[in-house]
mmCIF file of C-alpha atoms and ligand atoms in Angstrom:
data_model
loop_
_atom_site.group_PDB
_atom_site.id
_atom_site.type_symbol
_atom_site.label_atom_id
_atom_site.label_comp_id
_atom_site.label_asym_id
_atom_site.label_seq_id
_atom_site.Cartn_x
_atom_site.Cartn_y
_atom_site.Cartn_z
ATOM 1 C CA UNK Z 942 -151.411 82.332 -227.440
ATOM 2 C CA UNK Z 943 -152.959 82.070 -223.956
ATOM 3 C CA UNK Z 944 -152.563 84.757 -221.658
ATOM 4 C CA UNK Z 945 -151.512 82.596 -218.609
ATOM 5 C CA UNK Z 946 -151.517 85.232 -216.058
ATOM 6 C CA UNK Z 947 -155.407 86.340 -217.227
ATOM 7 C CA UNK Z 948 -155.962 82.533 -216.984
ATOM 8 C CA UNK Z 949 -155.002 82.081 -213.807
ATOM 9 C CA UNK Z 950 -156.393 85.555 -212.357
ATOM 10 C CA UNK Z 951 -159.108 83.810 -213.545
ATOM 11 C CA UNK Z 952 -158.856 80.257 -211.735
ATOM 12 C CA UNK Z 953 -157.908 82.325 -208.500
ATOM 13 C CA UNK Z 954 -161.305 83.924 -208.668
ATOM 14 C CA UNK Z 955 -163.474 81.078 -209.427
ATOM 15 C CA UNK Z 956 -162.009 79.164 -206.785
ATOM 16 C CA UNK Z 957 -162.481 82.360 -204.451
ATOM 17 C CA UNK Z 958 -166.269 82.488 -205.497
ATOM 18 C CA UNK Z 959 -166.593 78.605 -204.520
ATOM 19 C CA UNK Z 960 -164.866 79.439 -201.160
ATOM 20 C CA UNK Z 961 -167.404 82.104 -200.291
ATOM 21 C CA UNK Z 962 -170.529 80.735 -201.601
ATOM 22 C CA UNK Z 963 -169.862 77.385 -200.138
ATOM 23 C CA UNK Z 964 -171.881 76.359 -196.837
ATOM 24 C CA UNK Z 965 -170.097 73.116 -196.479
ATOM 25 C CA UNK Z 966 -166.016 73.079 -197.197
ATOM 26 C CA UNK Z 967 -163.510 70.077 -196.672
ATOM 27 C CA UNK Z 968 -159.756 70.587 -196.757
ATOM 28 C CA UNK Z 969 -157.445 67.416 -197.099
ATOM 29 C CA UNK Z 970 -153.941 67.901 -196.241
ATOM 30 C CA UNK Z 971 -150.835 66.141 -196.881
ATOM 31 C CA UNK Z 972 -146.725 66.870 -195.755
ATOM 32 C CA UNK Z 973 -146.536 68.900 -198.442
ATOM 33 C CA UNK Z 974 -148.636 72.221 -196.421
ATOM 34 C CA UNK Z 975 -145.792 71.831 -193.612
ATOM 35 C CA UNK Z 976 -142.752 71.743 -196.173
ATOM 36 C CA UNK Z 977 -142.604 75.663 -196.474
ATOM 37 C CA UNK Z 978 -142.516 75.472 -192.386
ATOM 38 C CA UNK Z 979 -139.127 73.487 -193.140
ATOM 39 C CA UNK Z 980 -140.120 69.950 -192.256
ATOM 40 C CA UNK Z 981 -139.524 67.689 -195.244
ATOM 41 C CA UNK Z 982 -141.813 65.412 -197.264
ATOM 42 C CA UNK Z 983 -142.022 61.673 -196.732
ATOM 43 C CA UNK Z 984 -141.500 61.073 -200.735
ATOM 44 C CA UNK Z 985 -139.588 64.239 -201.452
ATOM 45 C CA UNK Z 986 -135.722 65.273 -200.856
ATOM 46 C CA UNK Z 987 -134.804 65.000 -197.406
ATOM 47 C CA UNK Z 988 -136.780 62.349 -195.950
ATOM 48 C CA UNK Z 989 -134.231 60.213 -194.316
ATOM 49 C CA UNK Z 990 -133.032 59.673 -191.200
ATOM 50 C CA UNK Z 991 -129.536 57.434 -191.087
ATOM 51 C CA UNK Z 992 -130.667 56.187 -194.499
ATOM 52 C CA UNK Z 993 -134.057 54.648 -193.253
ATOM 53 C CA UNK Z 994 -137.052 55.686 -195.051
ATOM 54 C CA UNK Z 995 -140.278 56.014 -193.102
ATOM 55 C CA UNK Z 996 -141.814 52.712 -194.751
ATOM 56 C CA UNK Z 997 -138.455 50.669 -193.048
ATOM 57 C CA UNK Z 998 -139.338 52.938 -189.372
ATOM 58 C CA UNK Z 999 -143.068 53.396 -189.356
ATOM 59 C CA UNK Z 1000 -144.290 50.083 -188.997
ATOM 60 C CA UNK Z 1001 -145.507 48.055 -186.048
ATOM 61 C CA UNK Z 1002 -142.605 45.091 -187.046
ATOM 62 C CA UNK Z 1003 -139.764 47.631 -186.422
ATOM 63 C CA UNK Z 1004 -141.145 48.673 -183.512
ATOM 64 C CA UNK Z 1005 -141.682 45.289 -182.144
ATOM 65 C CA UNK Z 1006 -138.228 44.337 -183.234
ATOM 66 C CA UNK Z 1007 -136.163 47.409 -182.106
ATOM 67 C CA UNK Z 1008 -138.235 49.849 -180.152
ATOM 68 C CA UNK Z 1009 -135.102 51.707 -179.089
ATOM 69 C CA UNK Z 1010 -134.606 52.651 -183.085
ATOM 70 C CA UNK Z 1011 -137.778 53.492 -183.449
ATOM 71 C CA UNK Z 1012 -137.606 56.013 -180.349
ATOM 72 C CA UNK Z 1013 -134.581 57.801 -181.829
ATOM 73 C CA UNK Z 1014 -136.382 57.833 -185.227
ATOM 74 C CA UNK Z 1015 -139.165 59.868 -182.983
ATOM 75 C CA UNK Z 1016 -137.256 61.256 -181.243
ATOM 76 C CA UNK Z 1017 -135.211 63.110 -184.708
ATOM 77 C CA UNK Z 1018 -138.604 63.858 -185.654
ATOM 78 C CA UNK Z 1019 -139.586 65.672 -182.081
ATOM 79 C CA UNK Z 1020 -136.613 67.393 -182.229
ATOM 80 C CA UNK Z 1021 -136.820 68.939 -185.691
ATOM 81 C CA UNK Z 1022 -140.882 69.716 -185.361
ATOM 82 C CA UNK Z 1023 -140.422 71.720 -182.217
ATOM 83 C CA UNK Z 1024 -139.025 74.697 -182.811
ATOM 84 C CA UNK Z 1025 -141.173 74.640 -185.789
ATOM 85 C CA UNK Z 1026 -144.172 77.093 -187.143
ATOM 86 C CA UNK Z 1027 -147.055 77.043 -189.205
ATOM 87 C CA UNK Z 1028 -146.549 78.740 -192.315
ATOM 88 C CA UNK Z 1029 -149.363 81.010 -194.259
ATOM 89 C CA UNK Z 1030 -150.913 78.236 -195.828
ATOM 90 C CA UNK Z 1031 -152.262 77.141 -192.397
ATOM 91 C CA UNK Z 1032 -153.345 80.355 -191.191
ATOM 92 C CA UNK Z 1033 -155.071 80.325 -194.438
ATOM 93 C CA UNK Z 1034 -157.084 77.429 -193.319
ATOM 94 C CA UNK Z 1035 -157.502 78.698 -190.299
ATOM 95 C CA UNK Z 1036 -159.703 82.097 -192.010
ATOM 96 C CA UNK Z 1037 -161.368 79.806 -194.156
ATOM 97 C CA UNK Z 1038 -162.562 77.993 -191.062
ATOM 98 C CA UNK Z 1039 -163.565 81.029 -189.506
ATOM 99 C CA UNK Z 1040 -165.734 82.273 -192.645
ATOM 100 C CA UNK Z 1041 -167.552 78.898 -193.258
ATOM 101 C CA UNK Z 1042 -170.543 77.753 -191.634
ATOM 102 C CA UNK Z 1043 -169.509 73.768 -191.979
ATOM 103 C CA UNK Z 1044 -165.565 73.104 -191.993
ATOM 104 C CA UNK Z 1045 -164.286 69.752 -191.577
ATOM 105 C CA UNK Z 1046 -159.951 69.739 -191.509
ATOM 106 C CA UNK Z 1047 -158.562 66.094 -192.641
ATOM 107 C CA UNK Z 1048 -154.721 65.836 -192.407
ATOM 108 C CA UNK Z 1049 -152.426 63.243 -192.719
ATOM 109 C CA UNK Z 1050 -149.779 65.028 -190.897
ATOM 110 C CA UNK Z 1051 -148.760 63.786 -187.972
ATOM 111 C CA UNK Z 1052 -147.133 67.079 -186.577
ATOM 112 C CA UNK Z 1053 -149.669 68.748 -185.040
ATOM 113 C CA UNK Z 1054 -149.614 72.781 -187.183
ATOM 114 C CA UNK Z 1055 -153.020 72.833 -187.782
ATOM 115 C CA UNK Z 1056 -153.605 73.024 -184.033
ATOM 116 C CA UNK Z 1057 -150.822 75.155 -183.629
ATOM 117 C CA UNK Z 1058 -152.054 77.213 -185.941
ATOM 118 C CA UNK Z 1059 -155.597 77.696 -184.243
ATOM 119 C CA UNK Z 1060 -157.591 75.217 -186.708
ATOM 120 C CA UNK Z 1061 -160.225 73.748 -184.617
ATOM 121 C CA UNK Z 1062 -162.191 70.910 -186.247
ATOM 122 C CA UNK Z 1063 -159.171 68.908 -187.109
ATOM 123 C CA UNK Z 1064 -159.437 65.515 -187.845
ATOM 124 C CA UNK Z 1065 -155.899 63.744 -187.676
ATOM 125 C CA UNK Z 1066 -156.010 60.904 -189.458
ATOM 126 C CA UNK Z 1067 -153.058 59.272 -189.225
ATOM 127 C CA UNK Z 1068 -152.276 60.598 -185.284
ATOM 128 C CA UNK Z 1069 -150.116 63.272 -183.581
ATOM 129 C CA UNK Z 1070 -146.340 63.002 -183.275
ATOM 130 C CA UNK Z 1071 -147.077 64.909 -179.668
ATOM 131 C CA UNK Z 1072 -149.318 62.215 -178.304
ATOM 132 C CA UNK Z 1073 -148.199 59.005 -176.536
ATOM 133 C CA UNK Z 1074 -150.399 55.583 -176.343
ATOM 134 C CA UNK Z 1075 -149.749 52.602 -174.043
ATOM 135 C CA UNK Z 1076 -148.817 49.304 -175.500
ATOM 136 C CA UNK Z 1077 -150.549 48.005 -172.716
ATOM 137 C CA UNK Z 1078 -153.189 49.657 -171.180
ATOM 138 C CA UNK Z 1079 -154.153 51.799 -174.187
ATOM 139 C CA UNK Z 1080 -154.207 54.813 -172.783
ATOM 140 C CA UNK Z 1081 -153.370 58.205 -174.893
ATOM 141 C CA UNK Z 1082 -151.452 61.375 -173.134
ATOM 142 C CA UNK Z 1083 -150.289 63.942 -174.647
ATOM 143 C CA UNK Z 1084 -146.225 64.530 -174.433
ATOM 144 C CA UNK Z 1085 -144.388 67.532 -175.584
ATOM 145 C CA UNK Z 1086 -140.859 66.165 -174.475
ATOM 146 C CA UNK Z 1087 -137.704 66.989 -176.376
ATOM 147 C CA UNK Z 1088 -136.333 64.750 -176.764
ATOM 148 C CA UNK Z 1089 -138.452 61.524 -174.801
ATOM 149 C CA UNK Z 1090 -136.656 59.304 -172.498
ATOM 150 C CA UNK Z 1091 -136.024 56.029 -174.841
ATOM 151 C CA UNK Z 1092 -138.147 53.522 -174.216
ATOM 152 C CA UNK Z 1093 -140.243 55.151 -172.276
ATOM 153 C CA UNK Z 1094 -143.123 53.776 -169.777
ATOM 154 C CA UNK Z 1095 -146.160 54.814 -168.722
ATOM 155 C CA UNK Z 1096 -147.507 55.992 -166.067
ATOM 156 C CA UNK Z 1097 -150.732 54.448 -165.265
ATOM 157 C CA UNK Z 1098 -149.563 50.373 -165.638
ATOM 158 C CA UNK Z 1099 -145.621 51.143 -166.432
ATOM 159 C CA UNK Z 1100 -146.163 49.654 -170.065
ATOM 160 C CA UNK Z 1101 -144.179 50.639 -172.917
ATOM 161 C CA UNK Z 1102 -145.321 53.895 -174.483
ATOM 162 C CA UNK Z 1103 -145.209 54.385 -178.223
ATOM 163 C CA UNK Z 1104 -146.332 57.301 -180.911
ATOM 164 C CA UNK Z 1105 -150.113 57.959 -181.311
ATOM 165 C CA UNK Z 1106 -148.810 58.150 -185.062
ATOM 166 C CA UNK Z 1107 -150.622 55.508 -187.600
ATOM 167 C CA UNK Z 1108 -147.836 53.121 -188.749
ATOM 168 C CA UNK Z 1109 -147.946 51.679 -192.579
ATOM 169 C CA UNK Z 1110 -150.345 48.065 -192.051
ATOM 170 C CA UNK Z 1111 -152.178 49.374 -189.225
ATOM 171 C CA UNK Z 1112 -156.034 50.355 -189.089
ATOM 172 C CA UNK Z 1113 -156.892 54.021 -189.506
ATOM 173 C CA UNK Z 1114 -158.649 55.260 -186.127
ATOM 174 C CA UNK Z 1115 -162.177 54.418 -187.109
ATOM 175 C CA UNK Z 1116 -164.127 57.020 -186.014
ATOM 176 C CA UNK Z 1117 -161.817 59.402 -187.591
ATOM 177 C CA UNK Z 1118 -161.627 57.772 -190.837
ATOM 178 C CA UNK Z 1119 -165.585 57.275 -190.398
ATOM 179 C CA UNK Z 1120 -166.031 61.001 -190.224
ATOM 180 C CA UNK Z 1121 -163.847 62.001 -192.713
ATOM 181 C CA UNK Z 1122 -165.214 59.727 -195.538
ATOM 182 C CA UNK Z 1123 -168.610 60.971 -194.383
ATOM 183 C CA UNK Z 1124 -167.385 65.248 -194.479
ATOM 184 C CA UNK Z 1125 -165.992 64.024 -197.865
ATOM 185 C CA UNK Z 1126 -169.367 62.915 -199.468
ATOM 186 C CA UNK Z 1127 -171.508 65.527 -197.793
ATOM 187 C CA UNK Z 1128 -169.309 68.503 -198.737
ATOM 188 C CA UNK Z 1129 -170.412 71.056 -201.868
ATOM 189 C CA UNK Z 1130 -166.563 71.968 -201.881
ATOM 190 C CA UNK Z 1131 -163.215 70.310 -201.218
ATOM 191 C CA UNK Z 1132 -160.085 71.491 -201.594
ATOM 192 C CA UNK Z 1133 -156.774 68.723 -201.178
ATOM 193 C CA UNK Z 1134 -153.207 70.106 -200.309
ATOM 194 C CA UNK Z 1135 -150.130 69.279 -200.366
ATOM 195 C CA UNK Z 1136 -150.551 65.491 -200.711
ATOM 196 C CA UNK Z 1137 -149.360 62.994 -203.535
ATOM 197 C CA UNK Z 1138 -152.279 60.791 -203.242
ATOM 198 C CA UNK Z 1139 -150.829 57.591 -202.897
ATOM 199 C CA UNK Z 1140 -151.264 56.534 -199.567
ATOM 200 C CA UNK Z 1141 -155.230 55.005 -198.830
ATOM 201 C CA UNK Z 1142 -157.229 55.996 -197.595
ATOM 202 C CA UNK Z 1143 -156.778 59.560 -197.519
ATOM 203 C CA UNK Z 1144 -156.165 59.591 -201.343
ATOM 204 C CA UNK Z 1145 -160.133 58.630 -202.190
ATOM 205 C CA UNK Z 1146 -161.558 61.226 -200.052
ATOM 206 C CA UNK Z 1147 -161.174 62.748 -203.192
ATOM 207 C CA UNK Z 1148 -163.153 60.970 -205.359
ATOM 208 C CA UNK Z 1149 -165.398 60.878 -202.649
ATOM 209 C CA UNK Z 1150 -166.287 64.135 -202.927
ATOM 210 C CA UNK Z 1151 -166.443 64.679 -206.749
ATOM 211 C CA UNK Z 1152 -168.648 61.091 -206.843
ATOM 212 C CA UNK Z 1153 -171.061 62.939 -204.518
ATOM 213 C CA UNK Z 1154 -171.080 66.544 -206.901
ATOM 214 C CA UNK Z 1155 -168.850 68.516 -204.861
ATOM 215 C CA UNK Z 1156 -166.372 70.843 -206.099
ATOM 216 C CA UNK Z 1157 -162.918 69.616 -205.868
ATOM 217 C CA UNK Z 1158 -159.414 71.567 -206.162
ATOM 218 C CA UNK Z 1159 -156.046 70.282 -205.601
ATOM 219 C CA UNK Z 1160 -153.097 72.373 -204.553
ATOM 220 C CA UNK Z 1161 -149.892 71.304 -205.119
ATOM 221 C CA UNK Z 1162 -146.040 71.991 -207.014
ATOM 222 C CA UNK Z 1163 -146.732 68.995 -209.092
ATOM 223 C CA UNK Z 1164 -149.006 67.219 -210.870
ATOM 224 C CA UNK Z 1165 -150.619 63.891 -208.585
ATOM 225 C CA UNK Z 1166 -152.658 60.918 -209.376
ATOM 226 C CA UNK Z 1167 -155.191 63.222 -207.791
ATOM 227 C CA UNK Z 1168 -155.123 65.565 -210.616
ATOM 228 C CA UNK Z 1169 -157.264 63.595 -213.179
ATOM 229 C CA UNK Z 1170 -160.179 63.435 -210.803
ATOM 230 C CA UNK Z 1171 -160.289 66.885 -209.448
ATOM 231 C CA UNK Z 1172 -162.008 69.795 -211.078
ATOM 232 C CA UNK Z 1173 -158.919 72.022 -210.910
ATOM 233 C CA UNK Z 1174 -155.282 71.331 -210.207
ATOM 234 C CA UNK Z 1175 -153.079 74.744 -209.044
ATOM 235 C CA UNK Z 1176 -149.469 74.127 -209.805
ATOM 236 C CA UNK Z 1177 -147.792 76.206 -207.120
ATOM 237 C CA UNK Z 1178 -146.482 76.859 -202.989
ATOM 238 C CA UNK Z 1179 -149.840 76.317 -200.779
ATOM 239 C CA UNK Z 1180 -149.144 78.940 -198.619
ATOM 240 C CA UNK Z 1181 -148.233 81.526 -202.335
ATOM 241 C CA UNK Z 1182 -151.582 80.156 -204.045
ATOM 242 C CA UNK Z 1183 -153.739 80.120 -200.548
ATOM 243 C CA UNK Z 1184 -152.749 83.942 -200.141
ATOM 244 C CA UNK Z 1185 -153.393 84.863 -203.434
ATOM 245 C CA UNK Z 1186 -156.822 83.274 -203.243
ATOM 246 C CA UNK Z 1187 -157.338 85.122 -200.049
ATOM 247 C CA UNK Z 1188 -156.657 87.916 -201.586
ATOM 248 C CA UNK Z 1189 -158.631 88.027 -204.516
HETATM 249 N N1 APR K 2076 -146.914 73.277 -201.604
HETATM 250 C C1 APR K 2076 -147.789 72.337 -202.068
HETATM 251 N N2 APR K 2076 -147.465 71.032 -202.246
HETATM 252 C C2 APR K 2076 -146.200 70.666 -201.946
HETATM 253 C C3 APR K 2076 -145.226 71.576 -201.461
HETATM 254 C C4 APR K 2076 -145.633 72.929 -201.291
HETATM 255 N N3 APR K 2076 -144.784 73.886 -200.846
HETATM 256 N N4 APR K 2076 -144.052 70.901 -201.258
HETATM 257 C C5 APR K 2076 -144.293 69.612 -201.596
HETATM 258 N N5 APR K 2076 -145.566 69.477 -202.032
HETATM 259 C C6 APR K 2076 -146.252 68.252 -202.435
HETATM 260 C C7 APR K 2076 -145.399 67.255 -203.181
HETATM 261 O O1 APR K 2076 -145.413 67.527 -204.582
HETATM 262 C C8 APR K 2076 -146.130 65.939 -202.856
HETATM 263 O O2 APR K 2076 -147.169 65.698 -203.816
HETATM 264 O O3 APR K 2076 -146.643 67.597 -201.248
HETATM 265 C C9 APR K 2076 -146.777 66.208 -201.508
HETATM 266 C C10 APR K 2076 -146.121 65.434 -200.378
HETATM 267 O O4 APR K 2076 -146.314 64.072 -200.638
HETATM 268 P P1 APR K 2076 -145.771 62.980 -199.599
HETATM 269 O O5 APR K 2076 -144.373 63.304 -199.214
HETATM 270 O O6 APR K 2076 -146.107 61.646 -200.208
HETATM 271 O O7 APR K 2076 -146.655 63.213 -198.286
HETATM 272 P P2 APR K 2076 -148.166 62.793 -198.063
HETATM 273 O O8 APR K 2076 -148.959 62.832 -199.331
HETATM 274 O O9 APR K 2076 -148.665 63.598 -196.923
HETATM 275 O O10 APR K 2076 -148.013 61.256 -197.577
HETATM 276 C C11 APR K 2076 -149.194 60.605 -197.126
HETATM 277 O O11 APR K 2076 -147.854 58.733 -196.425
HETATM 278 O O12 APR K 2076 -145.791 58.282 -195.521
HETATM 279 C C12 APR K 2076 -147.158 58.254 -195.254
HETATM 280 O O13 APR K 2076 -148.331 58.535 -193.231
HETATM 281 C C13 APR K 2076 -147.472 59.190 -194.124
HETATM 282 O O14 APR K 2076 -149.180 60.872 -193.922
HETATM 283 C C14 APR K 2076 -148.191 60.342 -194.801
HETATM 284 C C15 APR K 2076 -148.829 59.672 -196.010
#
């Protein structure tokens, strides 16, 4: 009979070890780090907005077709994220930062905690729900307005603004996604939270890392299609198995 509890005292301290031996540490996050902050999941319960999942919202079609929509989609979203606060999980981060000599942040959250938090070399892959860009001119402001005036225009050339989010069919940010495949392969230590590792590229920064002999954890409450590439796969909270691990 295994002694779970010895077993995982166990896992908690290896990974601990890793975390303070390691010189060079990369930490992929997904919606599931904010969910304990009370923002919900794109694929779990709670997702929807007037029956619309983000695949029907978050796309450069819908936006072209009914920007107004689109705006009160955003606008939902605004309203819900601003009142809201990191949980443990990222202040976690934000110590593990603090103790490691190289610390890259990837998210693919688009609500802007890790900042709030006080990460600092944050890497937002898939843009910031607080940040505005210019249909036109290009240009990218940020905006903490609650909610925005719909359809709203900018300021420099009076073009239509829209979110500095990444919609489904658009390019990543290249310099961004550049970076972050390039933390991913250089790293001796990864850890991935919170994400179901479906959505590309985010979900090989993974393999990345193991491909390239780093050591690779995955936090989450479920098992992912992450979980038969990484070294370790905690079944829990982030923020319950990121204090514990601090703790150790
Ligand atoms: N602690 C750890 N993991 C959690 C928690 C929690 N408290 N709650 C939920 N999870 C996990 C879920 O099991 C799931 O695997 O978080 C994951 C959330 O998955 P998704 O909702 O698919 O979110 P994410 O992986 O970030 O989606 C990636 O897809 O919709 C696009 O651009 C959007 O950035 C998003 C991308």
């Amino acid at each position: 009979m295994i002694d779970v509890s010895r077993f995982y005292f166990i896992l908690m301290d290896e990974i601990k070890s890793k975390l303070n031996t390691s010189q060079s540490i990369v930490v992929l996050t997904g919606a599931g780090i904010s969910a304990e902050s009370g923002i919900p999941t794109f694929r779990g319960q709670g997702g929807l907005w007037r029956n619309f999942r983000p695949e029907q919202l978050a796309t450069p079609e819908a936006f072209e077709a009914n920007p107004q929509l689109v705006w009160e989609w955003y606008n939902w979203r605004r309203e819900l994220l601003a009142p809201i606060s990191p949980n443990p999980a990222h202040y976690a981060l934000v110590e593990i930062e603090r103790q490691t000599p190289q610390f890259t942040l990837i998210t693919q959250n688009v609500d802007g905690l890790h900042g709030k938090a006080g990460s600092r070399n944050v890497i937002e892959i898939h843009g910031n729900i607080w940040k505005v860009k210019c249909t036109q001119c290009g240009s990218i402001t940020d905006n903490f307005d609650v909610p925005m005036q719909i359809l709203p225009a900018c300021q420099i050339c009076d073009g239509l603004l829209r979110p500095n989010v990444v919609w489904f069919g658009e390019m990543l940010p290249q310099e961004e996604l550049y970076t972050s495949q390039r933390a991913a392969a250089e790293c001796e230590f990864m850890l991935i939270i919170g994400t179901s590792g479906i959505v590309q590229p985010a979900a090989s920064f993974g393999l990345i890392a193991k491909q390239s002999g780093a050591y690779v954890v995955e936090i989450n409450i479920e098992r992912t299609p992450l979980s038969e590439v990484v070294d370790r796969t905690c079944i829990g909270k982030a923020s319950e198995i990121l204090t514990r691990i601090m703790s150790q």
